[in-house]
PDB file of C-alpha atoms and ligand atoms in Angstrom:
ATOM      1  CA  UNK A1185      79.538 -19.797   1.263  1.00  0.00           C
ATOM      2  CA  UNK A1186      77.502 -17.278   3.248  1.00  0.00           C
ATOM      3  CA  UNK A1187      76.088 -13.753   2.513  1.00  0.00           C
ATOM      4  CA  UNK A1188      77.553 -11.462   4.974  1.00  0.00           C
ATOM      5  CA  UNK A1189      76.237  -8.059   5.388  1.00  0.00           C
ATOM      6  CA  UNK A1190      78.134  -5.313   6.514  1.00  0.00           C
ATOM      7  CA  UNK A1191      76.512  -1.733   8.429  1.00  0.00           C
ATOM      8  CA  UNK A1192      78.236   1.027   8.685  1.00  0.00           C
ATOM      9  CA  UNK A1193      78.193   3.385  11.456  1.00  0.00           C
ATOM     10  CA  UNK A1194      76.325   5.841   8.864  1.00  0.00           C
ATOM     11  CA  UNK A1195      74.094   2.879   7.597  1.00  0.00           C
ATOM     12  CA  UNK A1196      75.856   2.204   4.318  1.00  0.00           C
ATOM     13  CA  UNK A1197      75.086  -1.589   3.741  1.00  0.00           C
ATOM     14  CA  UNK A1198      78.465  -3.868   2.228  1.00  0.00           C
ATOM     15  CA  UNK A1199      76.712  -6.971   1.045  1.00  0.00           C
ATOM     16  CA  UNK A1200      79.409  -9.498   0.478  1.00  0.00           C
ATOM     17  CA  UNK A1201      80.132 -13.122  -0.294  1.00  0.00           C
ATOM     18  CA  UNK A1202      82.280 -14.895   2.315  1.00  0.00           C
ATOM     19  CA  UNK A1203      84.332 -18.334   2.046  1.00  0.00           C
ATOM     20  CA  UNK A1204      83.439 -20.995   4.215  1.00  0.00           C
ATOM     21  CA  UNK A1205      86.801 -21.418   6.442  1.00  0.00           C
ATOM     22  CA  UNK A1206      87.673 -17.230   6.314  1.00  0.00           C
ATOM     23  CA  UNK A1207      86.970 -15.006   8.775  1.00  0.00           C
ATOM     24  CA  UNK A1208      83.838 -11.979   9.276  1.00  0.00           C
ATOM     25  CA  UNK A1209      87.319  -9.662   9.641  1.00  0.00           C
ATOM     26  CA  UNK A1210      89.051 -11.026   5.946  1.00  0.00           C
ATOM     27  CA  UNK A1211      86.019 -10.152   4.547  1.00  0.00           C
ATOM     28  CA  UNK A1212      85.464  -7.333   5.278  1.00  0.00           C
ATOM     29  CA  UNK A1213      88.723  -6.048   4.405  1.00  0.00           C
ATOM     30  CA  UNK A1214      88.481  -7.779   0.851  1.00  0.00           C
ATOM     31  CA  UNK A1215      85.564  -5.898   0.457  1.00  0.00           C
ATOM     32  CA  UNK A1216      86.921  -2.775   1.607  1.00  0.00           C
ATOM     33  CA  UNK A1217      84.522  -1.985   4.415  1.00  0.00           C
ATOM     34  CA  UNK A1218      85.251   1.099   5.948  1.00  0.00           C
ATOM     35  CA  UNK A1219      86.153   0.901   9.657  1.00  0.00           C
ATOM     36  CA  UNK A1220      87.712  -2.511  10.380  1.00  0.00           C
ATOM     37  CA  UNK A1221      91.272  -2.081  10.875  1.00  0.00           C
ATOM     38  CA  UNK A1222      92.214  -5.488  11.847  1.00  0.00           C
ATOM     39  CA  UNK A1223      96.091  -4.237  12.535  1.00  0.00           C
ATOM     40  CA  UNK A1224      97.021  -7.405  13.817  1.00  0.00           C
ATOM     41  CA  UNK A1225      96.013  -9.317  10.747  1.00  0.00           C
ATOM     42  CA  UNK A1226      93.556 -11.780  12.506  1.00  0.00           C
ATOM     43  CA  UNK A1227      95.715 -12.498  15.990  1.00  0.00           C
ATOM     44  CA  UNK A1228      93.099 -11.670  18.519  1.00  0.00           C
ATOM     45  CA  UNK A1229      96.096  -9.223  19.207  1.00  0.00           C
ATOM     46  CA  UNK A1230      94.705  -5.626  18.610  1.00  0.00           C
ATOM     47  CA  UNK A1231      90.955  -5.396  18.751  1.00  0.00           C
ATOM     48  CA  UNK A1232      90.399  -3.100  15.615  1.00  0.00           C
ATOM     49  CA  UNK A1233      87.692  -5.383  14.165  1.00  0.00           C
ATOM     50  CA  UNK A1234      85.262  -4.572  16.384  1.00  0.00           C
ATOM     51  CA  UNK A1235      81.976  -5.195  15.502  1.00  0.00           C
ATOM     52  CA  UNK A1236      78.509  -5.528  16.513  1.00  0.00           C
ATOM     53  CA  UNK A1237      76.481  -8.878  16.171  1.00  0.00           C
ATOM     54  CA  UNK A1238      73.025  -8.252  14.996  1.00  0.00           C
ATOM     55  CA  UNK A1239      70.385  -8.619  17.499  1.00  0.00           C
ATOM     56  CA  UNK A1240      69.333 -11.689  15.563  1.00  0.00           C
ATOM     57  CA  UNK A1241      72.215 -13.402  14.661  1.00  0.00           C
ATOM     58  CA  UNK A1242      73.977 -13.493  18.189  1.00  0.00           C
ATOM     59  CA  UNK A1243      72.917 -17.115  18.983  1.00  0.00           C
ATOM     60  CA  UNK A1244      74.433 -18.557  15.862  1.00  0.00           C
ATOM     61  CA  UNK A1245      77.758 -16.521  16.308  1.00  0.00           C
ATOM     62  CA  UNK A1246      77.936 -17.369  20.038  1.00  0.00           C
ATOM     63  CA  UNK A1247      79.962 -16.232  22.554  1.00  0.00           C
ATOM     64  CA  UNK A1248      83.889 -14.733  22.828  1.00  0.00           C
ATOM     65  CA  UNK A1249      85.954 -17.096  24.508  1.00  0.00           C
ATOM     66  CA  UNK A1250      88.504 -16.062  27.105  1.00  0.00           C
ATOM     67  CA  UNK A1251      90.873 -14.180  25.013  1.00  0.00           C
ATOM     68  CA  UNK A1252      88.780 -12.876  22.604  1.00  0.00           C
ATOM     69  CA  UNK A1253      87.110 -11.445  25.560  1.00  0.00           C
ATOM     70  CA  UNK A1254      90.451 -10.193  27.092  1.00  0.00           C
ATOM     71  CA  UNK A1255      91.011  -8.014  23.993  1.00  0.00           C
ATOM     72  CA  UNK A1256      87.880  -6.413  23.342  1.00  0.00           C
ATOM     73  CA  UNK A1257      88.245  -4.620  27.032  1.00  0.00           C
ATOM     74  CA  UNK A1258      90.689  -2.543  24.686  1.00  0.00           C
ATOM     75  CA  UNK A1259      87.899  -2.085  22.069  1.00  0.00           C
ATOM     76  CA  UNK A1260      86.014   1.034  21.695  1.00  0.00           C
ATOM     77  CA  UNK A1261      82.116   1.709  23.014  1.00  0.00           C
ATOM     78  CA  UNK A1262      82.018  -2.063  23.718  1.00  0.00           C
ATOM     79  CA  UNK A1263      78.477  -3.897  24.117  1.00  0.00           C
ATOM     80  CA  UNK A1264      76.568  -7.422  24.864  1.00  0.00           C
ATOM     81  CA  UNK A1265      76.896  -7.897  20.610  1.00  0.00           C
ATOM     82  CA  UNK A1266      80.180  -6.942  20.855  1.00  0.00           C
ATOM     83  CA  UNK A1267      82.556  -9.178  18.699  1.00  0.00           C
ATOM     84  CA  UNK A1268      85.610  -9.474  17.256  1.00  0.00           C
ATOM     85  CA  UNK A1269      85.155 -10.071  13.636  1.00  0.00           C
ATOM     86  CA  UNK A1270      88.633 -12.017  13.091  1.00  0.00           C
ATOM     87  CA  UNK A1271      86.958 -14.483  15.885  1.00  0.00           C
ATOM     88  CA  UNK A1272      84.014 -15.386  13.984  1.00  0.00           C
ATOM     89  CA  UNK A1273      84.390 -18.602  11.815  1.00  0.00           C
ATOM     90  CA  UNK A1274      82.609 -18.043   8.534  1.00  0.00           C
ATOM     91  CA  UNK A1275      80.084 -21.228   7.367  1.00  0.00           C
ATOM     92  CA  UNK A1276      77.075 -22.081   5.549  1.00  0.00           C
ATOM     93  CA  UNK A1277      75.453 -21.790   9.264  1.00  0.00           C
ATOM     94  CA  UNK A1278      76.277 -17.811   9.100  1.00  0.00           C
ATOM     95  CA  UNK A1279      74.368 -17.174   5.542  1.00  0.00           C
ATOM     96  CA  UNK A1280      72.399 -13.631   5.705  1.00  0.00           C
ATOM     97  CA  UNK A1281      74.635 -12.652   9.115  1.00  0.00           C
ATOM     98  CA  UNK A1282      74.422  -8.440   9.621  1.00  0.00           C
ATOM     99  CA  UNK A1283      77.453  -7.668  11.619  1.00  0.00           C
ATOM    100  CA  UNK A1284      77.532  -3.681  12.027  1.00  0.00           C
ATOM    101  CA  UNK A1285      81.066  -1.291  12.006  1.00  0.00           C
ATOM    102  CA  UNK A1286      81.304   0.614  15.304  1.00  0.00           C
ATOM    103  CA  UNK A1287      81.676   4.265  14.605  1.00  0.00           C
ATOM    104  CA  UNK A1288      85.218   4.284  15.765  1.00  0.00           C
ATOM    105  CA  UNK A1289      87.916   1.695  16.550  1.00  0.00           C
ATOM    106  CA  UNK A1290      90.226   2.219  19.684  1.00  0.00           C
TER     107      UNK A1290
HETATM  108  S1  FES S1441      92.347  -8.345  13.618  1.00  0.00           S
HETATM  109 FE1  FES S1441      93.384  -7.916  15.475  1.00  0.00          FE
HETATM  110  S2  FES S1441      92.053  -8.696  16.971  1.00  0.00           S
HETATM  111 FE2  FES S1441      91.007  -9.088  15.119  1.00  0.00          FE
END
């Protein structure tokens, strides 16, 4: 179980309570965070999770591999924290992650 916070573009915070073994993306949909798509379901197939790692958390979270990378050239105002939230394992490792919601996704 982690605590997973979720930032709006506007700076509304979503504090939420993720699974070990879901996904950043799943939860944010349970949770009904505003502007994560995830079209594809999870699939690394559309890119509409986009999010943003928080400065601090980007070690832990690591890096995109190959196609996770591949998509998010399709993503929207894409950065070095740049992520895509179905990517993004949830465990106890991740407890008190921010992620934030870009303002738009492509
Ligand atoms: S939900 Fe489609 S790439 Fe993440």
């Amino acid at each position: 179980m982690a605590k997973i916070t979720f930032v709006t573009f506007d700076g509304v915070r979503f504090d939420t309570d993720a699974e070990n073994g879901s996904t950043v993306m799943e939860n944010a949909i349970r949770n009904a965070v505003p502007g994560i798509d995830a079209e594809c379901g999870g699939a690394c197939a559309c890119a509409t999770c986009h999010v943003y790692i928080d400065d601090a958390w980007k070690d832990v979270t690591g890096e995109p591999e190959a196609m996770e990378e591949d998509m998010l050239d399709f993503a929207y105002d894409v950065r070095p924290s740049s992520r895509l939230s179905c990517q993004i394992r949830v465990s106890d490792e991740l407890d008190g992650l921010v992620v934030h919601v870009p303002e738009r996704q492509a």
